CSV table of C-alpha atoms in Angstrom, one decimal:
chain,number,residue,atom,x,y,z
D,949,UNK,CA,-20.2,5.8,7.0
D,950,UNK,CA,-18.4,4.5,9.9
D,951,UNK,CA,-17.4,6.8,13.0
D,952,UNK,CA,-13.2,7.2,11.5
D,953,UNK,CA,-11.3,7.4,8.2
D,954,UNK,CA,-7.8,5.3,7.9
D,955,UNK,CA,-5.6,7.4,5.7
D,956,UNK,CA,-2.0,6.5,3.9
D,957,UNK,CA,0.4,9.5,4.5
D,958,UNK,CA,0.9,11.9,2.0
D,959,UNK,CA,2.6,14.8,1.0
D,960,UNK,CA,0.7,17.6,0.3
D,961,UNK,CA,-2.0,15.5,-0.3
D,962,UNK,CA,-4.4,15.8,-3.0
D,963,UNK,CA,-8.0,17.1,-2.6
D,964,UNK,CA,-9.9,14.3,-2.0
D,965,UNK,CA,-7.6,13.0,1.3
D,966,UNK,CA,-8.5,16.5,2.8
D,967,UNK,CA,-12.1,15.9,2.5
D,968,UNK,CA,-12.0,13.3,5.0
D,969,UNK,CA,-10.2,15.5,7.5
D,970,UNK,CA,-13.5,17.3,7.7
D,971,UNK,CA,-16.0,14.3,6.9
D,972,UNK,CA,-14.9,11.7,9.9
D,973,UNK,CA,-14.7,12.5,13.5
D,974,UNK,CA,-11.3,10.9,13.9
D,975,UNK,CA,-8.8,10.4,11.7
D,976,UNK,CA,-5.9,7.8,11.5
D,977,UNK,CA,-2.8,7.6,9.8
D,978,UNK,CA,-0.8,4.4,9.4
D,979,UNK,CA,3.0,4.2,10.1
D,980,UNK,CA,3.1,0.7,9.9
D,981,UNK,CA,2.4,0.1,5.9
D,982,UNK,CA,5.0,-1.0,3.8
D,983,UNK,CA,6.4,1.9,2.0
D,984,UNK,CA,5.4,1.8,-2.0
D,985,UNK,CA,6.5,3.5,-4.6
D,986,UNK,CA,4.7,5.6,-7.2
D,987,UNK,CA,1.5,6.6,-4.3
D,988,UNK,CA,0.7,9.6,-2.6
D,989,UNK,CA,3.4,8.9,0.4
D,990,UNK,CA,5.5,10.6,-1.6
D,991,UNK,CA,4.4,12.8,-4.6
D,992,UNK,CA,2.0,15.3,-4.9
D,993,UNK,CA,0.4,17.0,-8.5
D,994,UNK,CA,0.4,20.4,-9.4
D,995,UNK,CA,-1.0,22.4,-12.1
D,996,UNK,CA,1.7,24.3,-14.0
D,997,UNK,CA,1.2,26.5,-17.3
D,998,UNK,CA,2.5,23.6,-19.2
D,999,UNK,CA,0.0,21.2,-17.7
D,1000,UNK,CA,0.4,18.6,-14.3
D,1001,UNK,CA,3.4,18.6,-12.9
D,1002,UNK,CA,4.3,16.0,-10.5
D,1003,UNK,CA,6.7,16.7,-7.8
D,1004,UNK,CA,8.7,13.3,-6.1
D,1005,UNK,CA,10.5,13.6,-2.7
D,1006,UNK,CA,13.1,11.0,-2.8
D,1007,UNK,CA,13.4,9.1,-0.1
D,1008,UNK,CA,16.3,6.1,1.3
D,1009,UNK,CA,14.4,2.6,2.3
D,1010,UNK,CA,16.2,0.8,4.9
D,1011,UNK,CA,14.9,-2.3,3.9
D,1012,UNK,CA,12.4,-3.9,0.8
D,1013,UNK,CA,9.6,-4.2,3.5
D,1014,UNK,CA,10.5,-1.1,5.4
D,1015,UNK,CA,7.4,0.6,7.0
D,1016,UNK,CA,6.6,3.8,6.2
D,1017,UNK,CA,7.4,5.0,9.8
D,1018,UNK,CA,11.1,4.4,8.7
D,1019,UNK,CA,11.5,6.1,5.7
D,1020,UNK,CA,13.5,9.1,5.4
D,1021,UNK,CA,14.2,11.7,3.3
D,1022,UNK,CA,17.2,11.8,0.9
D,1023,UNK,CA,18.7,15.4,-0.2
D,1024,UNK,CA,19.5,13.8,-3.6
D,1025,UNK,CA,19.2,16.0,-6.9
D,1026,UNK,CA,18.5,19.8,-4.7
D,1027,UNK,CA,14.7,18.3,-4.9
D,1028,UNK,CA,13.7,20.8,-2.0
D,1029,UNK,CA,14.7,24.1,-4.3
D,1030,UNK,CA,13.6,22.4,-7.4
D,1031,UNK,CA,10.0,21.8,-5.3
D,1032,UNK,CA,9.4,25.3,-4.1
D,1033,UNK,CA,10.7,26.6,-7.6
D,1034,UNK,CA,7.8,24.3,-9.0
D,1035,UNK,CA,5.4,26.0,-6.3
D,1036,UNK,CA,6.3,29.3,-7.2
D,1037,UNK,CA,6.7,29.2,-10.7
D,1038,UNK,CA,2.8,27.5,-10.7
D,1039,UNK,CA,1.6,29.4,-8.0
D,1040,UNK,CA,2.8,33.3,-7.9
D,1041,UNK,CA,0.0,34.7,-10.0
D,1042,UNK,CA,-2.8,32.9,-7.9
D,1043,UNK,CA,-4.7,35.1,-5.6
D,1044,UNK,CA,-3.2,33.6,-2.2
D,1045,UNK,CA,0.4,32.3,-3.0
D,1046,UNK,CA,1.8,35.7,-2.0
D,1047,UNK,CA,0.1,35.1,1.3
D,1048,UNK,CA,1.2,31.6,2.6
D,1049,UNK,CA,4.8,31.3,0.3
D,1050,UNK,CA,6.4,32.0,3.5
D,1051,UNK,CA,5.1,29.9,5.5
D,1052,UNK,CA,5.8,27.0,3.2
D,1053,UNK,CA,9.3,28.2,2.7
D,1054,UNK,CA,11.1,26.5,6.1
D,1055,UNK,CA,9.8,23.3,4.6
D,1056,UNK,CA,12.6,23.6,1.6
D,1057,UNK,CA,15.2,24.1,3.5
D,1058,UNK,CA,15.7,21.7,5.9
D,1059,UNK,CA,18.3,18.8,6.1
D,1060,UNK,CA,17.1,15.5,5.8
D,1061,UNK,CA,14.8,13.6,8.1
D,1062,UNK,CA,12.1,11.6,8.2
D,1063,UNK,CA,9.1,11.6,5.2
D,1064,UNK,CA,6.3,10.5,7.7
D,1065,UNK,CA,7.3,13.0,10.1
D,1066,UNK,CA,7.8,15.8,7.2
D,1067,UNK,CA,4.0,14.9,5.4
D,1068,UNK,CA,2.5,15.2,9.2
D,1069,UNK,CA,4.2,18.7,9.7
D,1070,UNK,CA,3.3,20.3,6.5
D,1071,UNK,CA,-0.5,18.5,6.8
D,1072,UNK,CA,-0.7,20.5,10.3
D,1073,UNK,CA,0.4,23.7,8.4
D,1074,UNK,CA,-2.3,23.6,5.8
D,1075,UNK,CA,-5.0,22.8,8.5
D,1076,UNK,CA,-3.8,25.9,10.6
D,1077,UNK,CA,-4.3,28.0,7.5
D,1078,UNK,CA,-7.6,26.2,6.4
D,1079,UNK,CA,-8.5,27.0,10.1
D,1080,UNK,CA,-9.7,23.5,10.8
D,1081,UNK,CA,-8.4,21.6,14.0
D,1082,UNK,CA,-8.8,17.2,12.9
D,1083,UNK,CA,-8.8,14.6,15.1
D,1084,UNK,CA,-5.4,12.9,13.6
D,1085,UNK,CA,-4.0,10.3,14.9
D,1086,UNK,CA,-1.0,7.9,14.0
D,1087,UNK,CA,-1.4,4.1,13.9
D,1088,UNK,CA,0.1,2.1,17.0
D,1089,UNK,CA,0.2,-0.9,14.6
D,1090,UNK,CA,-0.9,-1.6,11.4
D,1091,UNK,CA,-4.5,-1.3,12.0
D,1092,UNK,CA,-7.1,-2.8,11.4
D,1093,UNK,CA,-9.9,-0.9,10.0
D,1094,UNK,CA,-13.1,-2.7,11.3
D,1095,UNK,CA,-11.8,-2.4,15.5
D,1096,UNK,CA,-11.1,0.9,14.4
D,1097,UNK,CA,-14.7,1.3,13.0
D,1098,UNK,CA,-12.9,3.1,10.3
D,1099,UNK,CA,-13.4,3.1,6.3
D,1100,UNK,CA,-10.0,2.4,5.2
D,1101,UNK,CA,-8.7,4.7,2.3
D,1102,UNK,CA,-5.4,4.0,2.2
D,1103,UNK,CA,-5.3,2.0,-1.0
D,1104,UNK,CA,-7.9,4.0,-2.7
D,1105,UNK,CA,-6.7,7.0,-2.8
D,1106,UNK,CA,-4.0,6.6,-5.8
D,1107,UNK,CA,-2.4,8.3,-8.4
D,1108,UNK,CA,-2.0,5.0,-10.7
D,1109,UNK,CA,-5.3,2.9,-9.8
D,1110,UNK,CA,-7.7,5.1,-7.5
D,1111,UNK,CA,-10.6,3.3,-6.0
D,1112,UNK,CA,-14.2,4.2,-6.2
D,1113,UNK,CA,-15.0,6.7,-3.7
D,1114,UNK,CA,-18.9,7.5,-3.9
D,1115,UNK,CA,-18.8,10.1,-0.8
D,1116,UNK,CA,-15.8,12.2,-3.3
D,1117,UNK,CA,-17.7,14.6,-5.7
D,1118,UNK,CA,-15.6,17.3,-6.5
D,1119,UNK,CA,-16.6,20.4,-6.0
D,1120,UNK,CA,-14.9,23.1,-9.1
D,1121,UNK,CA,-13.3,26.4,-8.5
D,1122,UNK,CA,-11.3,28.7,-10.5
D,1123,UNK,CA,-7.9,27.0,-11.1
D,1124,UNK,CA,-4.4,28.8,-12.8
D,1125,UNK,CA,-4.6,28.2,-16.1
D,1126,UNK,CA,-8.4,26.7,-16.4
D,1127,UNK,CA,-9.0,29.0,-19.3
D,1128,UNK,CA,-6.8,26.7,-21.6
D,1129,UNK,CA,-6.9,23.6,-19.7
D,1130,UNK,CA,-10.2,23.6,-17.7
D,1131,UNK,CA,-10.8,22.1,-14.7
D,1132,UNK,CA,-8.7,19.5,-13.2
D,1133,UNK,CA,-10.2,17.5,-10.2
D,1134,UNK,CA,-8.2,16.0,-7.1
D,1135,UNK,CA,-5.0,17.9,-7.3
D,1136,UNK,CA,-2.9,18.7,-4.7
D,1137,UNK,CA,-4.2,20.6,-1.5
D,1138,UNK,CA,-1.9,23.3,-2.2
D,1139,UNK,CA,-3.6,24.2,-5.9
D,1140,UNK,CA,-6.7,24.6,-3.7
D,1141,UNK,CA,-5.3,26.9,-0.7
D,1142,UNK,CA,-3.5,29.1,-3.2
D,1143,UNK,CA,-6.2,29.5,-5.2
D,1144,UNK,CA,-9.1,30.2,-2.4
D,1145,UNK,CA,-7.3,30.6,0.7
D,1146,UNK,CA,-9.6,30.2,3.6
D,1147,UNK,CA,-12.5,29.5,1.5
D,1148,UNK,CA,-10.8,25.9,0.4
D,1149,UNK,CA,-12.3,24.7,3.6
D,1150,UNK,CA,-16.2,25.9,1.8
D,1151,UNK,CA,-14.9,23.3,-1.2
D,1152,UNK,CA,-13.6,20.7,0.6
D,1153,UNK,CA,-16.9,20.4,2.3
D,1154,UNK,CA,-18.8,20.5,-0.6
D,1155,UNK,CA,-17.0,17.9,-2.1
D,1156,UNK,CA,-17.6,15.5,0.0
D,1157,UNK,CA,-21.5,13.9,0.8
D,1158,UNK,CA,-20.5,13.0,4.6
D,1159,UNK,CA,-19.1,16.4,5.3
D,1160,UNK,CA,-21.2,18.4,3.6
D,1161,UNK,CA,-23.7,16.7,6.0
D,1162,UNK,CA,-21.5,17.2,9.2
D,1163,UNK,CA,-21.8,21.2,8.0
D,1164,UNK,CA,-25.0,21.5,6.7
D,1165,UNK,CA,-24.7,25.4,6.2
D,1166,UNK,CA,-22.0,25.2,4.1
């Protein structure tokens, strides 16, 4: 394990791009990848009482090779109520939605802006209420993982074609809806906050070999 993770942005990243938030030191985000479709930069999955449900923030791309720095956020289709609906309609029977809806509100009803600058904000929400404090940092270039000493996740962690991760071993906990669909690994951060609050931090760490050593009591 090397002393930094690099990480693709995401929004509301699933599980396993939180674990490294508490496994490495340091962590960087790149700005400087070319934006692709279909990948965590912009889509998240949920767990709904008809099964996954995966919510797209549509975004304008300046140009084919635009880099994700430059992306922003198009108000196309009401996607922010339509998101938050989603949330809610998932979400209000689990023991902590009731708790945090409010803070996630703001986020769905903003104008447009940037999606690099929207994922960042909403990651620094859920760390408040996980109560941990990462060392995130953006890219000043696209980077390159070996001066960073960093192991570079941003192609593995994928919603179409995820790469091996042996440190990711996820850790269960009661999910909505388990009792007819059981356990779903490596969903959205959000599933795990509303359904054990504080404690998602105990999971997160348990899910992951490098952090799980970096917290030993835990």
């Amino acid at each position: 394990m090397k002393s930094a993770a690099l990480l693709s942005s995401a929004y509301l990243p699933p599980v396993q791009w939180f674990t490294k938030l508490v496994a490495y030191p340091t962590v960087y985000i790149e700005q400087h990848d070319h934006y692709m479709k279909q990948t965590f930069r912009n889509r998240c999955v949920i767990r709904t009482e008809a099964g996954e449900q995966v919510l797209t923030v549509p975004v304008t791309v300046p140009t084919p090779k635009a880099e994700m720095r430059d992306v922003l956020i198009s108000d196309h289709g009401d996607w922010r109520r339509l998101h938050f609906q989603a949330l809610s309609a998932a979400y209000e029977r689990s023991p902590f939605f009731e708790f945090y809806a409010d803070d996630f509100r703001p986020f769905y009803s903003e104008t447009a802006g940037g999606l690099l600058d929207f994922n960042q904000r909403l990651v620094a929400l859920i760390c408040s209420l996980l109560d941990i404090a990462p060392d995130i940092r953006l890219t000043d270039s696209y980077a390159d993982a070996e001066a960073l000493d960093a192991d570079d996740y941003r192609d593995a962690i994928h919603p179409k074609h995820p790469a091996a991760d042996p440190d990711f071993t996820p850790d269960r906990y009661v999910q909505m809806f388990s009792a007819h669909y059981g356990f779903r690994p490596n969903l959205s951060i959000v599933d795990l906050l509303f359904n054990r609050g504080p404690e998602g931090l105990i999971t997160l760490i348990r899910s992951s070999q490098a952090a799980h050593a970096r917290f030993p009591g835990l």
